[in-house]
């Protein structure tokens, strides 16, 4: 038996939290009523009415009511999944009891919300045995209301050393007859509380990067057919930083991220999708600089790399203060080492189609060529690289396409956005490849 | 039941080892006699008379005698805890037997040292079952001498792949009726032997950074209510490098470090404490440069960033060779992205007090403002940033204050140093906040 | 009982794969016939006729025949070990059955190949229970053909999150009476499939660096007496990149790497061996620059560091745009911080001999001096550093020598290459030290 995925979504790009009850407003559910209206690229894959940290403790009973009101009325039309976060704490039986009461209330079919709710998010979990306690409440609630056992998804926030360790136990525990941990859906990192739990200190008070936590969460997701999601990125103003974080996460297999605003949702919904247009990068002093396209050539405008044509196929190349004379071939080789190409959606689909055709024709590996003409200090240099594609390369390259297909199938409200981004023809080809 | 801390100290900044017997001296205990005199900021939180690697094998029986002599005479006045390191090896029953004999000897109440000894440090541990063998010797010794079971703390040196793996088993094993692993206190990395055990090679022969080991040790400490301590920093001359290592460790939740000299003890005792004065940093070509304060402004003196005022609210900003024209708002935004602030002890106490007052008034989150006037190439730019503080931010920010309080309570001999560092008023406020 | 090594080789530098059957050639075994002829520095420590990914699925039955043909004829003279890779998949009973059939066929003594085969490589393993299924086929095959139980080595490709987790279980499972997992030999990372399994995405389609996977593999090897090997480095043209990767791996204790060509084999066979000649590095703007030796002095030719002699023992040093005036001592101190030395084979042997003599004379620790005269902008600066060596330093420094000795003993075909690299005298001294 292989590692199964048991939920509708195989990918989740966005985990958007909304306070459930805000004091001092005419309508304490105002933020929920706003969020439930989101559609298209601003609507998250998973919406999380947040009856835990985003909502003051004194407002959480009212928050549970608001969840019921807003979702029973408008949840049917929400385009993403809905997973309220309710309270829990590995160290507090009182909080766990409150979790159970809120779940019983929100899930009561008479309240009309549960039919639009896909699951609940459980924060502050500890050991795997603590996860089982939460799972047991789901089972009791499902039984109480005649829902199928395991039909309510459970997502957890990994925000303690204990929970990080539990990620390694999951595969031994899921499938045991005495639990329903197969209901697990998202593994979400919570770096603020994790930082507190680990007692970490940084000079500026900023969050540590915690690369190992993110690796372990992503690995736990991979080994158990779940989905890994990174925690909130506080500095909402800093769009570039948010993108850098997502690029880092994606290289770890963590394709989803928390979003705090519809603006962040839009950025995060787009981030793991391949770009419309390919681009060439040049590594200059350890940083990748995007080259400007002009008339089919790729122009480097900076002064970190200097190039001068001497005569007789001789060139002087200066990189980071290091000056060398090279002939044309050596120059092209040198620039090829510094250059890299970010393929477009179109490029990826092309390559996959090409490999599929080759495979059909009985060939197991083919060379994919990438070439370009670079322009550095007005000197033209043509570079070209072959990369071997075999079955494994093909499958690894497929991830963004599979993600795209999952989005397209599950989010009809985003069809227009996607067609606007890529054009109809590419969207159609991307839906049939693979 | 939550993760408990079972020892007097919740934080240990410094783990200072001293050879127990040095050949060729008139008095082989000379170094012990020097170290036991340390007081104040030069005295470690944990002093480790080292009867293992720091002492030649042939001198270790004499070393055990010296430990008894020096601690029975002068241990009562030592301001930190005392945890001798004795021999142990996961692969050598002979060494383990020697461990038992030395422990029996040093712990014998008739020898007068044990009443001043807080525990023992066990090096070269392997699997968790190997840790239990050491724990069992502690139990037998405690029973033999009428000490309470578990009253002697056990700290281990993690210096093998096996021991690193055992960090993940600890939480399943502590609390079982057949062991007393609750006696565990410090988890100390030993990178030299770990490097040997992992068979790692670096070109210069320097130690690899082992970030994953340090993460796993810190996580093991967090999940079990223990304290993580990094291994020795060999290059005693290199104070800056020692500080960089500690800053890295602190971002991993590893707040303690080995010290080889009283000078290193002093640096390491101060390192996790917030600075007396806040400072602004500017990120220039990937490195953080501290700005010079002058008349309340923060001046950048380097030439990695250039700024020129054109006219009509237009500026030319050059960062790393990349030149742009911006209006005043965009300029401030740009510099804000590059700037960061290291808060002082005073700033942290202020923010915590402010948040506590807001919480009392029923607000769950407040914005904390940081602002400054920067001076770059004689152009003034005012920047300002809001950071949202909620309960989780508050608690994560609290770690250095909790550490400070732990130090103040347990180290009366450092009161004078702390008051000199911060002034009496800040010390008093820091002791009541949180 | 300590962690044992149970195989002839304690170190494996190179893992060289060859397709077993290529369609469209006169002789589909042509590549095997070429590879089996390799000798000396171009011949790998472990040769892997690859009947999995490198060979088209439709050609694998023919590949199994080719393995038998080529190895039965020419395997006796191959200087390295031979470990064919056969198919396996944790999620496919059909593939596992095919594994068993191919193993039965290749191992049949009547076919004459098995006497030259040291073991098999099993790809795509999952949980530890999946490893046991493969191990069981080895046991049945051994029994069927009257081979000693455990005599066929098993190496695995770690290319899934499950397999990475299994690395942590290994030590609990090896040695149980119901398996023969002691046959395990190499733990090889397979980053392409791992990337697919983790669903990671990078902008360029390049492989993520996966530092945690490599750490966990190396630690799993260390804790179980096995050998860690990194996966293939695709960009065959990029020799410098291959070396950087190996240097990174070596700092993790992963001393072996996959090779795709005899050229890569040669680079990888040499990489973990100490250099013939020592060299000084200077850290300039965060990068280590090798200094040019000239008349016993070490010259810095770049312009990242500038040095000017003023008068009266005063110097102006400019590092990364930061200008300071220093006296001679402070200058030497400053340059010492930036400099580092890569010792030669000769240096390492010298240091070890010196420490061994000191130990014999009853000293536990000695200072090793490194000194040099640097020439920066025509100003001479003499620097000197002492490093303390104790038993642990000695043992950690010993790894490259132990590796060298393992190579020398097991690879007589490389004696000539090694003597050419180092000279006979150094080779002889390196063989007796330690």
PDB file of N, CA and C in Angstrom, chain B residues 199, chain C residues 4-12 81 185 225-228 255 402-403 406-407 410:
ATOM      1  N   UNK B 199      33.198  11.205  11.013  1.00  0.00           N
ATOM      2  CA  UNK B 199      34.263  11.097  10.013  1.00  0.00           C
ATOM      3  C   UNK B 199      34.257  12.267   9.024  1.00  0.00           C
TER       4      UNK B 199
ATOM      5  N   UNK C   4      29.975  -1.575  14.839  1.00  0.00           N
ATOM      6  CA  UNK C   4      30.954  -2.297  14.036  1.00  0.00           C
ATOM      7  C   UNK C   4      30.864  -1.943  12.568  1.00  0.00           C
ATOM      8  N   UNK C   5      31.985  -2.051  11.891  1.00  0.00           N
ATOM      9  CA  UNK C   5      32.006  -2.030  10.420  1.00  0.00           C
ATOM     10  C   UNK C   5      32.227  -3.468   9.965  1.00  0.00           C
ATOM     11  N   UNK C   6      31.372  -3.933   9.085  1.00  0.00           N
ATOM     12  CA  UNK C   6      31.366  -5.365   8.749  1.00  0.00           C
ATOM     13  C   UNK C   6      31.831  -5.654   7.329  1.00  0.00           C
ATOM     14  N   UNK C   7      32.329  -4.650   6.615  1.00  0.00           N
ATOM     15  CA  UNK C   7      32.702  -4.871   5.218  1.00  0.00           C
ATOM     16  C   UNK C   7      34.189  -4.580   5.003  1.00  0.00           C
ATOM     17  N   UNK C   8      34.693  -5.017   3.855  1.00  0.00           N
ATOM     18  CA  UNK C   8      36.119  -4.824   3.554  1.00  0.00           C
ATOM     19  C   UNK C   8      36.467  -3.346   3.509  1.00  0.00           C
ATOM     20  N   UNK C   9      35.632  -2.577   2.852  1.00  0.00           N
ATOM     21  CA  UNK C   9      35.927  -1.163   2.718  1.00  0.00           C
ATOM     22  C   UNK C   9      35.318  -0.391   3.874  1.00  0.00           C
ATOM     23  N   UNK C  10      36.124   0.461   4.512  1.00  0.00           N
ATOM     24  CA  UNK C  10      35.591   1.351   5.542  1.00  0.00           C
ATOM     25  C   UNK C  10      35.231   2.709   4.949  1.00  0.00           C
ATOM     26  N   UNK C  11      35.764   2.961   3.770  1.00  0.00           N
ATOM     27  CA  UNK C  11      35.471   4.210   3.075  1.00  0.00           C
ATOM     28  C   UNK C  11      35.140   3.889   1.624  1.00  0.00           C
ATOM     29  N   UNK C  12      34.196   4.602   1.063  1.00  0.00           N
ATOM     30  CA  UNK C  12      33.915   4.500  -0.365  1.00  0.00           C
ATOM     31  C   UNK C  12      33.849   5.930  -0.907  1.00  0.00           C
ATOM     32  N   UNK C  81      34.878  -2.741  -5.929  1.00  0.00           N
ATOM     33  CA  UNK C  81      33.787  -3.679  -5.651  1.00  0.00           C
ATOM     34  C   UNK C  81      32.711  -3.535  -6.720  1.00  0.00           C
ATOM     35  N   UNK C 185      25.435  -1.717   3.697  1.00  0.00           N
ATOM     36  CA  UNK C 185      26.779  -1.263   3.351  1.00  0.00           C
ATOM     37  C   UNK C 185      26.788   0.244   3.053  1.00  0.00           C
ATOM     38  N   UNK C 225      27.621   2.109  11.516  1.00  0.00           N
ATOM     39  CA  UNK C 225      28.813   1.545  10.904  1.00  0.00           C
ATOM     40  C   UNK C 225      28.715   1.421   9.394  1.00  0.00           C
ATOM     41  N   UNK C 226      27.954   2.315   8.756  1.00  0.00           N
ATOM     42  CA  UNK C 226      27.775   2.268   7.302  1.00  0.00           C
ATOM     43  C   UNK C 226      28.497   3.442   6.636  1.00  0.00           C
ATOM     44  N   UNK C 227      28.332   3.537   5.339  1.00  0.00           N
ATOM     45  CA  UNK C 227      29.046   4.561   4.566  1.00  0.00           C
ATOM     46  C   UNK C 227      28.028   5.405   3.807  1.00  0.00           C
ATOM     47  N   UNK C 228      28.159   6.740   3.944  1.00  0.00           N
ATOM     48  CA  UNK C 228      27.215   7.669   3.308  1.00  0.00           C
ATOM     49  C   UNK C 228      27.760   8.153   1.968  1.00  0.00           C
ATOM     50  N   UNK C 255      31.518  11.070   2.755  1.00  0.00           N
ATOM     51  CA  UNK C 255      32.792  11.116   2.040  1.00  0.00           C
ATOM     52  C   UNK C 255      32.723  10.511   0.644  1.00  0.00           C
ATOM     53  N   UNK C 402      43.200   7.907   7.714  1.00  0.00           N
ATOM     54  CA  UNK C 402      42.564   6.585   7.753  1.00  0.00           C
ATOM     55  C   UNK C 402      41.951   6.257   6.400  1.00  0.00           C
ATOM     56  N   UNK C 403      41.324   7.267   5.796  1.00  0.00           N
ATOM     57  CA  UNK C 403      40.763   7.068   4.459  1.00  0.00           C
ATOM     58  C   UNK C 403      41.878   6.713   3.471  1.00  0.00           C
ATOM     59  N   UNK C 406      42.907   3.174   3.939  1.00  0.00           N
ATOM     60  CA  UNK C 406      41.895   2.253   3.424  1.00  0.00           C
ATOM     61  C   UNK C 406      42.013   2.146   1.905  1.00  0.00           C
ATOM     62  N   UNK C 407      42.206   3.281   1.256  1.00  0.00           N
ATOM     63  CA  UNK C 407      42.371   3.286  -0.195  1.00  0.00           C
ATOM     64  C   UNK C 407      43.619   2.507  -0.588  1.00  0.00           C
ATOM     65  N   UNK C 410      43.193  -1.292  -0.160  1.00  0.00           N
ATOM     66  CA  UNK C 410      42.187  -1.956  -0.977  1.00  0.00           C
ATOM     67  C   UNK C 410      42.321  -1.714  -2.467  1.00  0.00           C
TER      68      UNK C 410
END
